[in-house]
XYZ file of C-alpha atoms in Angstrom:
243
model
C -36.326 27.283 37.783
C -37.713 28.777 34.791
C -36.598 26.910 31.536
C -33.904 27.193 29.113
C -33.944 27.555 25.442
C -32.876 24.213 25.125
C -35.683 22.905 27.315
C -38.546 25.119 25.413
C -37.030 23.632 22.574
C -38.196 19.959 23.753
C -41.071 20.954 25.327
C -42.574 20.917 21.487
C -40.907 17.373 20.803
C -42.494 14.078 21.053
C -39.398 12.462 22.103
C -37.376 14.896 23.980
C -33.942 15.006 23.924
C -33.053 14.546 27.804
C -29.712 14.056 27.169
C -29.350 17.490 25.380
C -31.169 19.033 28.256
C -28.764 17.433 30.879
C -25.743 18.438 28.990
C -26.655 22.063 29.345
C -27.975 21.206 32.843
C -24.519 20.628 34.005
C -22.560 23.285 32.025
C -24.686 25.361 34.679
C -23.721 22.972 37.883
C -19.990 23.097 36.929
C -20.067 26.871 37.140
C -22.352 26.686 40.352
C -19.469 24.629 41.694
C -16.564 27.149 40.428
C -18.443 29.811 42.463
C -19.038 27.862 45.682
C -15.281 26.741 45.677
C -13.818 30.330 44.828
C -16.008 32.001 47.557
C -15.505 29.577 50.102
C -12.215 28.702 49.734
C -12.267 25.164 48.864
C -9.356 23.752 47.867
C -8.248 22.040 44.856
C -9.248 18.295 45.472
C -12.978 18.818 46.557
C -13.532 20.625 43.346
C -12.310 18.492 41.511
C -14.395 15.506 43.036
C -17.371 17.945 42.560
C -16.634 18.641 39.019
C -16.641 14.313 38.444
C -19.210 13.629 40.595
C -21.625 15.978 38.730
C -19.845 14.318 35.711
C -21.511 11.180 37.022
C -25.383 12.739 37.716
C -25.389 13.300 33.999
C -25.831 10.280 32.888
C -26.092 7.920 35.814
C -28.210 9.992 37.948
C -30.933 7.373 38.966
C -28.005 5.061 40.783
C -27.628 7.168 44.328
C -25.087 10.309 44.470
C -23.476 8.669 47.592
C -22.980 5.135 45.997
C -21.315 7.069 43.144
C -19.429 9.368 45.320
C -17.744 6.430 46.999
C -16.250 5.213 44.006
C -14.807 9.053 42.609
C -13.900 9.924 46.652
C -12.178 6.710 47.900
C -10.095 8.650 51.142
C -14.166 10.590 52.160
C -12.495 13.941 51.514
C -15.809 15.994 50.805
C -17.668 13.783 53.853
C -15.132 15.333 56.371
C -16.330 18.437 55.760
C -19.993 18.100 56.520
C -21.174 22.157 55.234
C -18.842 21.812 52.231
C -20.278 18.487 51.399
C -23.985 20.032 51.969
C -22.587 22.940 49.244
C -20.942 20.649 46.511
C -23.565 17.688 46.599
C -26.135 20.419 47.086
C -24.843 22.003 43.683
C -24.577 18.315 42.202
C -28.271 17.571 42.641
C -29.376 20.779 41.684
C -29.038 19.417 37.730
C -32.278 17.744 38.711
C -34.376 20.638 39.640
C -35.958 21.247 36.042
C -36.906 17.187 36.117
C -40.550 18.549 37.458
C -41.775 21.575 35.691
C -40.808 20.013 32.461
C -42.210 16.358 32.825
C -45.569 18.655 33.628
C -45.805 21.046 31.123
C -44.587 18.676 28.730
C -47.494 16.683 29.657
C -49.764 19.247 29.866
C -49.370 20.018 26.187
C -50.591 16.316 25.552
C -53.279 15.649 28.011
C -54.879 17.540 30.755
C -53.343 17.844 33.766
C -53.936 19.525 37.256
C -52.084 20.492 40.023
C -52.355 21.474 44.014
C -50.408 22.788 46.219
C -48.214 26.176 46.594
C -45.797 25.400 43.881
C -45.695 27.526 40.257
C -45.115 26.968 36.778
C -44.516 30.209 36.005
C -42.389 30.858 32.509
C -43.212 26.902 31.257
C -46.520 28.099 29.276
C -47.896 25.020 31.609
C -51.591 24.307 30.123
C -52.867 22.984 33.654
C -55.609 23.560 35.658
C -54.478 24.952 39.539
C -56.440 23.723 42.180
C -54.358 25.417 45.288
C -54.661 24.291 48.543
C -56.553 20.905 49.301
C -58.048 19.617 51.762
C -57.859 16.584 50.745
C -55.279 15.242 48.256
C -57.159 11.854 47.800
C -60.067 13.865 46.455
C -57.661 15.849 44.527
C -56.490 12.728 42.962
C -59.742 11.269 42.279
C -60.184 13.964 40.041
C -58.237 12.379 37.344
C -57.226 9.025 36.168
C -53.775 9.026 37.356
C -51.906 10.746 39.717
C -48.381 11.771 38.553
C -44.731 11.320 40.951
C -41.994 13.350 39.612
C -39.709 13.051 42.734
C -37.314 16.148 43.717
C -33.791 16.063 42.943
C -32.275 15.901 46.444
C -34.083 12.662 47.285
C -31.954 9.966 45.284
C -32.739 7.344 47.138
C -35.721 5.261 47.799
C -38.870 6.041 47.170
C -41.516 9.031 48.426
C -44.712 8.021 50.225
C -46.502 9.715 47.162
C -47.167 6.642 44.882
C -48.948 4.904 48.247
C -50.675 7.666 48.816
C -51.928 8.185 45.181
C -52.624 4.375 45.006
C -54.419 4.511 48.297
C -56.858 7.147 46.874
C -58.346 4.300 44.878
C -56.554 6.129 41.024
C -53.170 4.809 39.235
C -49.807 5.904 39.840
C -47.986 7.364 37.045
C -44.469 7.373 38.358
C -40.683 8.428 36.763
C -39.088 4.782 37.466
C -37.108 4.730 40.275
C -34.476 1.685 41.678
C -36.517 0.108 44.235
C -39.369 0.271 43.270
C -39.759 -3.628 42.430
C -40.228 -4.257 45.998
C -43.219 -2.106 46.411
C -45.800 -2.899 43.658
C -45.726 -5.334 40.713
C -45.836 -3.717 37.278
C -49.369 -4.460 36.904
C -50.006 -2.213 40.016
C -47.955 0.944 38.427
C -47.526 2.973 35.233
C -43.574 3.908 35.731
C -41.880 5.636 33.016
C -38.095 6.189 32.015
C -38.928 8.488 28.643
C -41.929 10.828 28.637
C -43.540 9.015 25.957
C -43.591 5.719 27.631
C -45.729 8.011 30.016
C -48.305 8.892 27.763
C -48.583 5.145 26.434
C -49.002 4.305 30.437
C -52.040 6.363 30.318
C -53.578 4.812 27.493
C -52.716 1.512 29.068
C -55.178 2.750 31.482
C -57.997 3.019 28.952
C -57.362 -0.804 28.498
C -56.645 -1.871 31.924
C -58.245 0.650 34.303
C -57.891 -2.375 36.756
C -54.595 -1.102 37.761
C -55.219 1.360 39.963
C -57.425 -1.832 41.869
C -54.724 -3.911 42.208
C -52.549 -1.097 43.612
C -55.328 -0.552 45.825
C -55.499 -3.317 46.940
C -51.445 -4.146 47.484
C -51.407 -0.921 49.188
C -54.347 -2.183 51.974
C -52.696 -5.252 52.089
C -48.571 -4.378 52.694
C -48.538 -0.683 53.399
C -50.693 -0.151 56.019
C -48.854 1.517 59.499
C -50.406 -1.673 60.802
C -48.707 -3.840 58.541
C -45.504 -1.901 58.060
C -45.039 -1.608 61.871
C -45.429 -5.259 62.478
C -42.908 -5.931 59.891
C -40.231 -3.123 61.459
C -40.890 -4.911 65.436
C -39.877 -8.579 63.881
C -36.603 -7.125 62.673
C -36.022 -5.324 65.871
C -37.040 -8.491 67.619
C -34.231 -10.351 65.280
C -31.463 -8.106 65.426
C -32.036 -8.360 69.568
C -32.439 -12.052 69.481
C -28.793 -12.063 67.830
């Protein structure tokens, strides 16, 4: 999506206003939802679960939407319905979809930064250097000091196999904090961020402690090879059959 006023505004801040961002973010959901209700025909009681549930991403949006839908939708009326559920949660999580392009250009404004891959930037006056396709995205990431992890909107829960992956390449992981993410790597293996300028002080942390991206390195070789993870999935299944 290209970016609001409100979100150019920030863009120039130090300390952006998130919250003013999100409020505007889901003025724009609850009319999504309004128009995916009226031309489908959804009745009264899904919207309105739709409407709180995207009441709920605003400002809880890091616990997962189906944890928090349990609690607003107690009888499961948008689950027994799995294409309107697909619409309504689909229009929910869509408040997240300027979460990327902004944590990158607002970064790019304050350090250089460097992308890969298909995806544009187009209308978020993005200083950063496109390197298209890769062959390799370790190299890519070698490139730099860090490698950044935004993750996408739809995937609430968990975590993506990028920060391995970027660790793995031998650089640090600069990462939006996300629940779970204690069990992976120690915070001396991983720069994770809840504000933007706790991001930027990661980096410089890096300057002092460049020994991070080691240590992630070297947790990564250790735990989260397909060696290691495998053996670790075939003594559960071995457990669960023993019982």
């Amino acid at each position: 999506p290209k970016p609001t006023s409100v979100m150019r505004r920030e863009l120039d801040n130090d300390d952006p206003d998130v919250g003013a961002i999100r409020i505007s973010a889901l003025e724009r959901v609850h009319r999504r939802i309004d128009r995916i209700c009226e031309r489908s025909g959804i009745g009264n009681a899904p919207r309105y679960i739709a409407h709180e549930l995207a009441a709920t991403q605003r400002d809880d949006w890091t616990t997962p939407l189906l944890d928090r839908l349990r609690l607003i939708d107690t009888e499961g009326v948008l689950v027994s319905d799995p294409t309107m559920f697909c619409r309504l949660t689909g229009a929910v999580r869509s408040m997240e979809q300027w979460v990327r392009p902004f944590t990158v250009a607002w970064l790019s404004r304050r350090c250089r930064v460097a992308s890969f891959g298909q995806g544009t930037l187009e209308g978020w006056e993005a200083d950063v250097t496109a390197l298209g396709h890769v062959e390799s995205q370790g190299e890519a990431y070698r490139l730099g000091r860090a490698g950044l992890n935004v993750m996408r909107g739809q995937d609430d829960e968990g975590l993506n196999l990028k920060p391995l992956e970027i660790a793995s390449s031998g650089r640090a992981c600069l990462c939006a904090r996300r629940v779970g993410m204690e069990a992976i790597f120690d915070d001396d293996e991983i720069i994770a961020f809840d504000r933007l300028p706790e991001a930027l002080d990661g980096l410089r942390r890096l300057e002092d402690d460049p020994s991070i991206a080691q240590r992630a390195m070297a947790r990564i070789h250790r735990d989260w090879t397909w060696t290691a993870v495998n053996a670790v999935t075939l003594e559960q299944v071995q457990a669960v059959h023993a019982a």
